[in-house]
CSV table of C-alpha atoms in Angstrom, one decimal:
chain,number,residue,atom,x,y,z
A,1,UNK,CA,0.0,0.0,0.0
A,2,UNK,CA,3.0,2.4,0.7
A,3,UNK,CA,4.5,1.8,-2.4
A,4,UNK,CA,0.9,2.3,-4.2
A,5,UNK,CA,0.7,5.6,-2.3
A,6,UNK,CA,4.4,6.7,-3.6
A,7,UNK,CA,3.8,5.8,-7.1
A,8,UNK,CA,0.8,8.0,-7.0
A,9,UNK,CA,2.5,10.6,-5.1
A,10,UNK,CA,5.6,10.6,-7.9
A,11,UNK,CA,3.0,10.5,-10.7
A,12,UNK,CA,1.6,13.7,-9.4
A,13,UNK,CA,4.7,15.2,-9.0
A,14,UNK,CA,5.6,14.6,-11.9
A,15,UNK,CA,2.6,16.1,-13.3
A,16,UNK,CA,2.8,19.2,-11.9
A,17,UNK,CA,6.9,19.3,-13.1
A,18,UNK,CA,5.7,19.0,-17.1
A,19,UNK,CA,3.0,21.2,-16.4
A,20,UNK,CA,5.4,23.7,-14.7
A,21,UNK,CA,7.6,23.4,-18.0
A,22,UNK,CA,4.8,24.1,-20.0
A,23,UNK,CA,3.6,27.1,-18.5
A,24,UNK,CA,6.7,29.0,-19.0
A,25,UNK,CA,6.2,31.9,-21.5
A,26,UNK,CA,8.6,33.6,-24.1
A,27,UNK,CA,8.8,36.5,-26.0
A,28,UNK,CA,6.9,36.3,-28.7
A,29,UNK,CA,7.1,40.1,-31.3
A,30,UNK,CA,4.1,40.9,-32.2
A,31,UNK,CA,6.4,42.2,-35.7
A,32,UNK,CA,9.4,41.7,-37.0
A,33,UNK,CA,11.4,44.4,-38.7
A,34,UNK,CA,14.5,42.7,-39.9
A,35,UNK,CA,17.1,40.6,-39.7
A,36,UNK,CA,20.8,41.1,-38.7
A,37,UNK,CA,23.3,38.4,-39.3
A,38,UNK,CA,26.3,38.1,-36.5
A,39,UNK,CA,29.0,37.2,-38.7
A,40,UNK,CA,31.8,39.0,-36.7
A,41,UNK,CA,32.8,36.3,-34.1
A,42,UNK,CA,36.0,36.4,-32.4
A,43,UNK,CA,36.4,32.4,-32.5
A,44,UNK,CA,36.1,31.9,-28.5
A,45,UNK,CA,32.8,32.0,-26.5
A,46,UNK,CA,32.6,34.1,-23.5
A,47,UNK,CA,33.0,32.1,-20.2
A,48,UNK,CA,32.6,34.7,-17.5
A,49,UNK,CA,32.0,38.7,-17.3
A,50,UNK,CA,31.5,41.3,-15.0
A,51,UNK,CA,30.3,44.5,-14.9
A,52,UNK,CA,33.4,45.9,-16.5
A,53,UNK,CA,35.4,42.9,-18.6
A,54,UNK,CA,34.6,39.4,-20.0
A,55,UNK,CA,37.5,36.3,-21.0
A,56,UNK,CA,36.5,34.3,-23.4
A,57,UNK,CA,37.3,30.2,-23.3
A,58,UNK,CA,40.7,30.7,-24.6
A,59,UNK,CA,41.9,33.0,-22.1
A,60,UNK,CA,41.4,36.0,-24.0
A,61,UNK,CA,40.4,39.1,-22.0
A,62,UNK,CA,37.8,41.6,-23.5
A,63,UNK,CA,37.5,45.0,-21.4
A,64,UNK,CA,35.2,48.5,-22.1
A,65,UNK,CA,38.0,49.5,-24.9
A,66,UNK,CA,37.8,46.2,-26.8
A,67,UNK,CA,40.3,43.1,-26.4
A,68,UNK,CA,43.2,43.3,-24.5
A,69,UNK,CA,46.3,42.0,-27.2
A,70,UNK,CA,47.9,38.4,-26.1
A,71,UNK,CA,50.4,39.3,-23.5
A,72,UNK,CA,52.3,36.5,-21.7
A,73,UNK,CA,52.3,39.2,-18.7
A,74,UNK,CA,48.4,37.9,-18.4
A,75,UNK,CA,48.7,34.5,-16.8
A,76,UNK,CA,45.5,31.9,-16.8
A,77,UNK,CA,45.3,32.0,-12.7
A,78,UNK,CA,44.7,35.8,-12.9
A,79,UNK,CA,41.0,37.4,-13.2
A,80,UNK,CA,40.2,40.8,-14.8
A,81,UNK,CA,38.2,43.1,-12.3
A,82,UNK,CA,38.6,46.9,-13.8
A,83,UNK,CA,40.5,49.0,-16.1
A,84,UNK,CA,40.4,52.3,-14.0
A,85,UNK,CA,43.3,54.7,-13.3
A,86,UNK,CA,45.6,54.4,-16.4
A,87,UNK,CA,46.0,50.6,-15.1
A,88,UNK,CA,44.5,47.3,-15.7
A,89,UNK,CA,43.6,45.7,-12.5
A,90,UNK,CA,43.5,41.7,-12.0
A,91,UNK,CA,43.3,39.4,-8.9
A,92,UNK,CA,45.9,36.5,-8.6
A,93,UNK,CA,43.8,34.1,-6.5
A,94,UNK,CA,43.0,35.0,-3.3
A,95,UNK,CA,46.8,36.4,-2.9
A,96,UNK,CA,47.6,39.1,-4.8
A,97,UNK,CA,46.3,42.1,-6.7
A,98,UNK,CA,48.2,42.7,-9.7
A,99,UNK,CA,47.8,46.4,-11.8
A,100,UNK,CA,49.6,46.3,-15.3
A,101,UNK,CA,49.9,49.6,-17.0
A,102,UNK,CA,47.6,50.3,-20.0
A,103,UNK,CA,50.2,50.9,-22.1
A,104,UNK,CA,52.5,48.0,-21.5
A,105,UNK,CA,49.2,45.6,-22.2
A,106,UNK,CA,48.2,47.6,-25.1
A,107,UNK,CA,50.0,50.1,-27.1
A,108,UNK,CA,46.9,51.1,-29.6
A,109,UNK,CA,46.3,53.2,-26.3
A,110,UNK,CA,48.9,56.0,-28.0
A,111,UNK,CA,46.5,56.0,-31.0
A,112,UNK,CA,43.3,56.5,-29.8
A,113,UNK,CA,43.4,59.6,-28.1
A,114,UNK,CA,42.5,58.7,-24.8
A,115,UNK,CA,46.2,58.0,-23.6
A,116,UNK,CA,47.1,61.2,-22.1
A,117,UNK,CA,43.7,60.8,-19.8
A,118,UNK,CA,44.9,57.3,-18.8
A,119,UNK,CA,48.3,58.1,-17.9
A,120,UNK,CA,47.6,61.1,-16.2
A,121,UNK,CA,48.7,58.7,-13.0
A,122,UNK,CA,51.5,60.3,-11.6
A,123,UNK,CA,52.0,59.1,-8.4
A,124,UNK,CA,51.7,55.7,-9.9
A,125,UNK,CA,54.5,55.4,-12.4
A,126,UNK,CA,55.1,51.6,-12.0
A,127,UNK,CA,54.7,49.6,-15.2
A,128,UNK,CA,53.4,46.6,-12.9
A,129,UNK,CA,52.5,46.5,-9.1
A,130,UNK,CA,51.5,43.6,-7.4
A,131,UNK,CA,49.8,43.9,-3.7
A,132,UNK,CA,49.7,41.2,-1.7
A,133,UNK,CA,46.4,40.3,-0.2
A,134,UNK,CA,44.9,37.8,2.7
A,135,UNK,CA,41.1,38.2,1.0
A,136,UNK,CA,39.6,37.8,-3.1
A,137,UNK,CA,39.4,40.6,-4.3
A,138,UNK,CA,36.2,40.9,-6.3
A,139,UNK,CA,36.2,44.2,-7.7
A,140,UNK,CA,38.7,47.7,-7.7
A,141,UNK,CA,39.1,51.1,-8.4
A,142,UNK,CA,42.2,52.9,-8.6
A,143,UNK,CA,42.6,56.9,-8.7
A,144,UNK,CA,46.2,58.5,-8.3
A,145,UNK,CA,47.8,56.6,-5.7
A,146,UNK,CA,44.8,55.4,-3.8
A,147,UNK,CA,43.2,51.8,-4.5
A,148,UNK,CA,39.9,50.9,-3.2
A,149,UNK,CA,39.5,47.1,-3.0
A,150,UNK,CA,36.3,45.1,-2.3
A,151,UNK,CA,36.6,41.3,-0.8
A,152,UNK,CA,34.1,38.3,-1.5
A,153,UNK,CA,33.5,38.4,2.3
A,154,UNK,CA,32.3,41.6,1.8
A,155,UNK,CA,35.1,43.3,3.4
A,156,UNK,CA,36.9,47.0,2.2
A,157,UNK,CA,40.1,48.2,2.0
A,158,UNK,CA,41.7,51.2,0.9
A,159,UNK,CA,45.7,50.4,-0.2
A,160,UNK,CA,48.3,53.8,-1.0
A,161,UNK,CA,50.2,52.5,-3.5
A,162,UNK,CA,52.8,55.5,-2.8
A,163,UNK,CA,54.0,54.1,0.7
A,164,UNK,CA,53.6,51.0,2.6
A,165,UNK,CA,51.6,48.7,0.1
A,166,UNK,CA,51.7,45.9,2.5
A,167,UNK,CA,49.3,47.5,5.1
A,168,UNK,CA,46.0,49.1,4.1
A,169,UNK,CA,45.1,52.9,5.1
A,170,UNK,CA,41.7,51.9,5.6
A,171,UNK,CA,39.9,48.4,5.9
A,172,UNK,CA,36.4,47.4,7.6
A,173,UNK,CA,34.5,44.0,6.9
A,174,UNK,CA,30.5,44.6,6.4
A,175,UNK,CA,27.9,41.7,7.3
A,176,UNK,CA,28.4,37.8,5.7
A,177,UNK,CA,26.4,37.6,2.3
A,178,UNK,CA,25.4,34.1,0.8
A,179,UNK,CA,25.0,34.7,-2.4
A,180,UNK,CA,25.1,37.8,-5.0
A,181,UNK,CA,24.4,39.1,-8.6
A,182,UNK,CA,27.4,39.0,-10.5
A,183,UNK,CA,27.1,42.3,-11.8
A,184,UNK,CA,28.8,43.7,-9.0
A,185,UNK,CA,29.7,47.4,-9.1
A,186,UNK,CA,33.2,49.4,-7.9
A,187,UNK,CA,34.1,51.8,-5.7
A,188,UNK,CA,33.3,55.5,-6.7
A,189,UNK,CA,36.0,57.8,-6.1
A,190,UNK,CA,34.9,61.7,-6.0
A,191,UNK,CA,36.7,64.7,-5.0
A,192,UNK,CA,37.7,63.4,-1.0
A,193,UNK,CA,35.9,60.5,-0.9
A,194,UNK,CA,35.3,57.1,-2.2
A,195,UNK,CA,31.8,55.3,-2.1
A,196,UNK,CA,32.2,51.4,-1.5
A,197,UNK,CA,29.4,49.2,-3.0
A,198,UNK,CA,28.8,46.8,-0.1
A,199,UNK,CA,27.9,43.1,-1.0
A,200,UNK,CA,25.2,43.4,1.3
A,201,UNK,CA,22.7,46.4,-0.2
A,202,UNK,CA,24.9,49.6,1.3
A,203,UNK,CA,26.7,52.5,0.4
A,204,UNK,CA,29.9,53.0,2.8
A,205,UNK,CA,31.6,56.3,2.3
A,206,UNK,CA,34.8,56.9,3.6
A,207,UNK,CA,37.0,60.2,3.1
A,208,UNK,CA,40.3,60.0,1.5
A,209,UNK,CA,42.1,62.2,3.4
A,210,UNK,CA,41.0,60.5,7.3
A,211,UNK,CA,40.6,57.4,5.9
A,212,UNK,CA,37.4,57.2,7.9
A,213,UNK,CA,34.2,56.3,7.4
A,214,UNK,CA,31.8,59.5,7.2
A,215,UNK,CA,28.9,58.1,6.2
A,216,UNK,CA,26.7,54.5,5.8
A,217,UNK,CA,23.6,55.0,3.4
A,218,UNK,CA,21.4,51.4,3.4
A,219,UNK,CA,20.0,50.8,-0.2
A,220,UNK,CA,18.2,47.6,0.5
A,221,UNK,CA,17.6,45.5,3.1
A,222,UNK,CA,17.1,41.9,1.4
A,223,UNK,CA,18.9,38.9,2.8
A,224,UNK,CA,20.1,37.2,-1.0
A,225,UNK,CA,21.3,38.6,-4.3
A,226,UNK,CA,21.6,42.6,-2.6
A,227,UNK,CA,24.7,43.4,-3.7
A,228,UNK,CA,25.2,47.2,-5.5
A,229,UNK,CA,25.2,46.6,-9.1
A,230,UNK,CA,25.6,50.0,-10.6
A,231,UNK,CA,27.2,52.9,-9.4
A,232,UNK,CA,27.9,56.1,-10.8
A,233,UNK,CA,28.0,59.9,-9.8
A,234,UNK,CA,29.8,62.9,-9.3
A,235,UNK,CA,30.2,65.6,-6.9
A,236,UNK,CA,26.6,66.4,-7.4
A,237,UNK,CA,25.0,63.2,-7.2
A,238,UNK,CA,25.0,60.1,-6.9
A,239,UNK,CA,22.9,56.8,-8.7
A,240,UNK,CA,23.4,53.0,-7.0
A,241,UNK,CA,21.2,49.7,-7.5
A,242,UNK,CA,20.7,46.6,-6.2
A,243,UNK,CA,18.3,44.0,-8.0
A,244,UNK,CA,15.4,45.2,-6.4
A,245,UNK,CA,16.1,49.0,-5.7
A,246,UNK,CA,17.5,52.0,-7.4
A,247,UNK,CA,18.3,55.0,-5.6
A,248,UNK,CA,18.9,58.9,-6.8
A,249,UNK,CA,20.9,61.3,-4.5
A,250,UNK,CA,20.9,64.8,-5.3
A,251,UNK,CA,22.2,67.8,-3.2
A,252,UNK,CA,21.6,65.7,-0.3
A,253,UNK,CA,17.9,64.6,-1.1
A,254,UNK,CA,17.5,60.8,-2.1
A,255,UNK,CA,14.6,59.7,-4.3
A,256,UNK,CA,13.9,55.8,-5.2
A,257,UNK,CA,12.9,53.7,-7.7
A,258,UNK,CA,11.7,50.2,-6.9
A,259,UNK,CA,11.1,47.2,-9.2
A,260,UNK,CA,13.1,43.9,-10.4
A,261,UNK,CA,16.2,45.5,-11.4
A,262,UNK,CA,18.3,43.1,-14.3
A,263,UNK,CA,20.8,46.2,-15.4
A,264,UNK,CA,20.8,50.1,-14.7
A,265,UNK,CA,22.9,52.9,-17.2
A,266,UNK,CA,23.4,56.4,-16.7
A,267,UNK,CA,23.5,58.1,-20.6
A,268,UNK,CA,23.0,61.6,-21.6
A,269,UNK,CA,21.1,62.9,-18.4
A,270,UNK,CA,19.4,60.0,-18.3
A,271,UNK,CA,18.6,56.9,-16.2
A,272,UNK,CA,18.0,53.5,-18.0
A,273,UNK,CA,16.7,50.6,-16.5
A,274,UNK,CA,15.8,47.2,-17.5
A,275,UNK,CA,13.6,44.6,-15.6
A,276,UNK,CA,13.3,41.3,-15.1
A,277,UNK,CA,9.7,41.3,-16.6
A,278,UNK,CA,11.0,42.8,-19.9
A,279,UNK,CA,10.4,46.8,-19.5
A,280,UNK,CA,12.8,49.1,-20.2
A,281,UNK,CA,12.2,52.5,-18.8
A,282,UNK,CA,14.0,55.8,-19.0
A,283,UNK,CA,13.9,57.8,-16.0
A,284,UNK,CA,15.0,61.7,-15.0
A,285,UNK,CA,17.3,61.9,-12.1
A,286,UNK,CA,14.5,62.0,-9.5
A,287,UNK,CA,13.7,58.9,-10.9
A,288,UNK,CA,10.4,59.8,-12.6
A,289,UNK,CA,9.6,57.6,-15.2
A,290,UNK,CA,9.9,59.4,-18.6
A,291,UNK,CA,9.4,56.8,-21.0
A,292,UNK,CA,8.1,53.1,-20.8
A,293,UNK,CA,8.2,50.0,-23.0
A,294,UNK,CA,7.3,46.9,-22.4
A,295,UNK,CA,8.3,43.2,-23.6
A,296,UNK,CA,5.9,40.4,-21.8
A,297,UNK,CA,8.3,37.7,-21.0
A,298,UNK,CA,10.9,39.0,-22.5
A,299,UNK,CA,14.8,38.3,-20.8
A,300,UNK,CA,16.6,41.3,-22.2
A,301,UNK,CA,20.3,41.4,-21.4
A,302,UNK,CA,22.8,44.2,-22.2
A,303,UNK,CA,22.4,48.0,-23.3
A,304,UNK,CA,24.3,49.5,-26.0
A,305,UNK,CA,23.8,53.3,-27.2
A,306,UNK,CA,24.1,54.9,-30.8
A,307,UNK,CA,23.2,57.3,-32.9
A,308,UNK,CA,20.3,58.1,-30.2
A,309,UNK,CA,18.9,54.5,-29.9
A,310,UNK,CA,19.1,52.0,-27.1
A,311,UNK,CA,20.2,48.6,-28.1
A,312,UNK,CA,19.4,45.2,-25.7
A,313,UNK,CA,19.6,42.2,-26.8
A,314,UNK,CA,16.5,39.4,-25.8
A,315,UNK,CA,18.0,36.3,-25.3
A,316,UNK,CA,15.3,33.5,-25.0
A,317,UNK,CA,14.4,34.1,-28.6
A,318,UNK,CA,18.2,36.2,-30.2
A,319,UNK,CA,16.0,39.3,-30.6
A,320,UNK,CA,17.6,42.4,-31.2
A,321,UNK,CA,15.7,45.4,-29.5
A,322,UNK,CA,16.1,48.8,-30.8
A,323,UNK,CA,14.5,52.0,-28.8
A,324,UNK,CA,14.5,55.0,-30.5
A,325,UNK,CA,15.4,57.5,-27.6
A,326,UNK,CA,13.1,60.2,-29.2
A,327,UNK,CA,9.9,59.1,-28.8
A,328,UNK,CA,10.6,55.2,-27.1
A,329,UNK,CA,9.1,53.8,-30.5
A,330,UNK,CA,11.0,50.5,-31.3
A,331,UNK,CA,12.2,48.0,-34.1
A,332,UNK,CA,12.4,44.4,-33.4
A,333,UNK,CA,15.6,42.5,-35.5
A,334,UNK,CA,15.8,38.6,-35.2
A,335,UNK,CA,19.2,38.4,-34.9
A,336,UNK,CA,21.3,34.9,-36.4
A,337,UNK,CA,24.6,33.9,-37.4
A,338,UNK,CA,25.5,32.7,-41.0
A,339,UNK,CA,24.5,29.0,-40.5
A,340,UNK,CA,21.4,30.3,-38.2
A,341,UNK,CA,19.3,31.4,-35.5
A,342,UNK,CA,21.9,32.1,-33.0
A,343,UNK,CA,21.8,29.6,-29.6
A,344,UNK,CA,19.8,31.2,-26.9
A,345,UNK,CA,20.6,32.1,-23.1
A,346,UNK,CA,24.6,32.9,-23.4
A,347,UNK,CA,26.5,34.9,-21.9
A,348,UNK,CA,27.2,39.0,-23.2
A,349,UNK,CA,29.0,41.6,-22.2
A,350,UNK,CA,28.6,44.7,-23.7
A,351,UNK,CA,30.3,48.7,-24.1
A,352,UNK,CA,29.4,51.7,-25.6
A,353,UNK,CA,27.8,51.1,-28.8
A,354,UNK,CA,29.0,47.4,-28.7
A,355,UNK,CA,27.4,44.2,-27.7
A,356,UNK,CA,28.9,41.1,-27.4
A,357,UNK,CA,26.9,37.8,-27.8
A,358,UNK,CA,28.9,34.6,-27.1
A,359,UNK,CA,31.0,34.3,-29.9
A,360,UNK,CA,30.3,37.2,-31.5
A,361,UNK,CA,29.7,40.8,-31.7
A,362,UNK,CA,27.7,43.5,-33.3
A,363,UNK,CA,28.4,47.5,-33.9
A,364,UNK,CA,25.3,49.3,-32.8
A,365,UNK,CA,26.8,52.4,-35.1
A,366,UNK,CA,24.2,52.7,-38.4
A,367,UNK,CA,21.1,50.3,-37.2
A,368,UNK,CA,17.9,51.8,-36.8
């Protein structure tokens, strides 16, 4: 009779597992208005990404200013966290953080214009430094001397790379996280201060001249997945999210915006958010909601920007999404590669007016 009773019990479980399967939605257009064929790849699939690089299967690291040359400096135990300060930033392990010079990694830095801003480090004039660490570094920052460091154990540091680099100036552990969104923001630095983006929903501000903290500002207060994953200001203000909260400071007065956060950007005075129920909504910097489009069931990934369109990419169904940022009408593209529709749900990275679809990659630039 038990086993009678367990057969029905599996039967029905079962059951309701098929029936679970079957009930999940997709994106469906209701038009399409073209097709755009990825046949740029770059050979290797990306394997991992954060907010600010992706390496591909063969090792090959691709960062905000395109892929990084083969360099036998860049070893296979290292990952890529930031490119910040005129410096590319990796973690060795759990035991060091190494920062490589732009230049040394990648001369084409002399002949895009934008060398003179990055070496404009001139406290740090080191073509490699390596700091030794007792944490994982998960993310950095680096501004003239000064590098801000954020631990998987959610702890912070502050490192001057001008003196003792063995001992931190600053350091302070937040509150044990289980588990977080791997887009996973960096400390801010602004005029005397850097803003840490806690693991666990927070925004710890600590001056760079005490090298204490001056102020704590709680984003969220959810137990999983409430790690910062965008931040970005100035002086003036300041914009930070977590999956389930944005927040706008602004002369000292804070406005939010609450919803399923997938991906936040910050791009010509505006706020762009997508959501994990498929809307993409443009917001001022009180976090009004300007502009609205919607996409049942779509999973939209990514947000490249050009020629005054906003480019996402809908991965379920390799849909190309393109938002004209005049009046939020939009164009849906199915997007393929030369032998294809292209394989759903991988991973992408994207910058600028670039986005970067598993093995391959498309210019924004001239699609409308």
């Amino acid at each position: 009779m038990y086993a009678h009773f367990f057969s029905i019990w599996l039967i029905v479980v079962i059951t309701l597992f098929l029936a679970g399967c079957n009930a999940k939605k997709y994106y469906t257009p209701g038009k399409i208005d073209g097709q755009i064929v990825l046949h740029q790849s770059f050979g290797s699939p990306i394997e991992s990404s954060n907010r600010y690089g992706a390496t591909l299967k063969n090792g090959t690291i691709l960062t905000q200013s395109g892929f990084l040359p083969p360099n036998k400096t860049i070893t296979k135990d290292v990952r890529f966290l930031n490119e910040s300060g005129g410096y590319y930033i990796f973690a060795k392990g759990c035991e060091s953080v190494q920062l490589i010079k732009t230049s040394v990694l990648d001369e084409r830095v002399f002949e895009n214009g934008v060398c003179t801003i990055k070496e404009q480090n001139t406290a740090c004039t080191d073509e490699e430094i390596e700091i030794p660490t007792n944490f994982c570094a998960i993310t950095a920052s680096l501004k003239n001397n000064l590098l801000a460091l954020i631990g998987r154990d959610n702890s912070m540091y502050i490192f001057d790379l001008s003196k003792n680099r063995l001992e931190p100036k600053f350091s302070q552990k937040g509150s044990s996280v289980i588990a977080v969104n791997e887009l996973i923001a960096a400390p801010l630095f602004l005029e005397s201060i850097v803003v840490f983006p806690t693991l666990d929903g927070r925004l710890l501000v600590v001056s760079t001249k005490k090298f204490e903290t001056e102020r704590n500002i709680i984003v969220s207060t959810d137990k999983f997945f409430n790690n910062i994953i965008y931040l970005e200001g100035d002086d003036l203000r300041i914009f930070a999210a977590t999956p389930k909260k944005l927040i706008s400071i602004l002369s000292g007065q804070e406005f939010s915006y609450n919803t399923q956060i997938k991906d936040v950007l910050f791009h010509k005075g505006y706020l762009y958010v997508l959501t994990l129920d498929g809307k993409i909504a443009q917001l001022d910097q009180t976090l009004r909601e300007i502009n609205t489009q919607k996409f049942a069931y779509a999973s939209l990934e990514g947000m490249a920007f050009a020629d005054n369109m906003l480019f996402t990419l809908e991965k379920n169904g390799g849909f190309f999404i393109a938002v004209d940022l005049a009046n939020f009408n939009y164009k849906v593209y199915q997007a393929q590669d030369t032998f294809g529709k292209i394989p759903p749900n991988k991973n992408i990275f994207y910058s600028k007016n670039m986005l970067y679809y598993d093995a391959y990659y498309f210019d924004c630039t001239g699609l409308k």
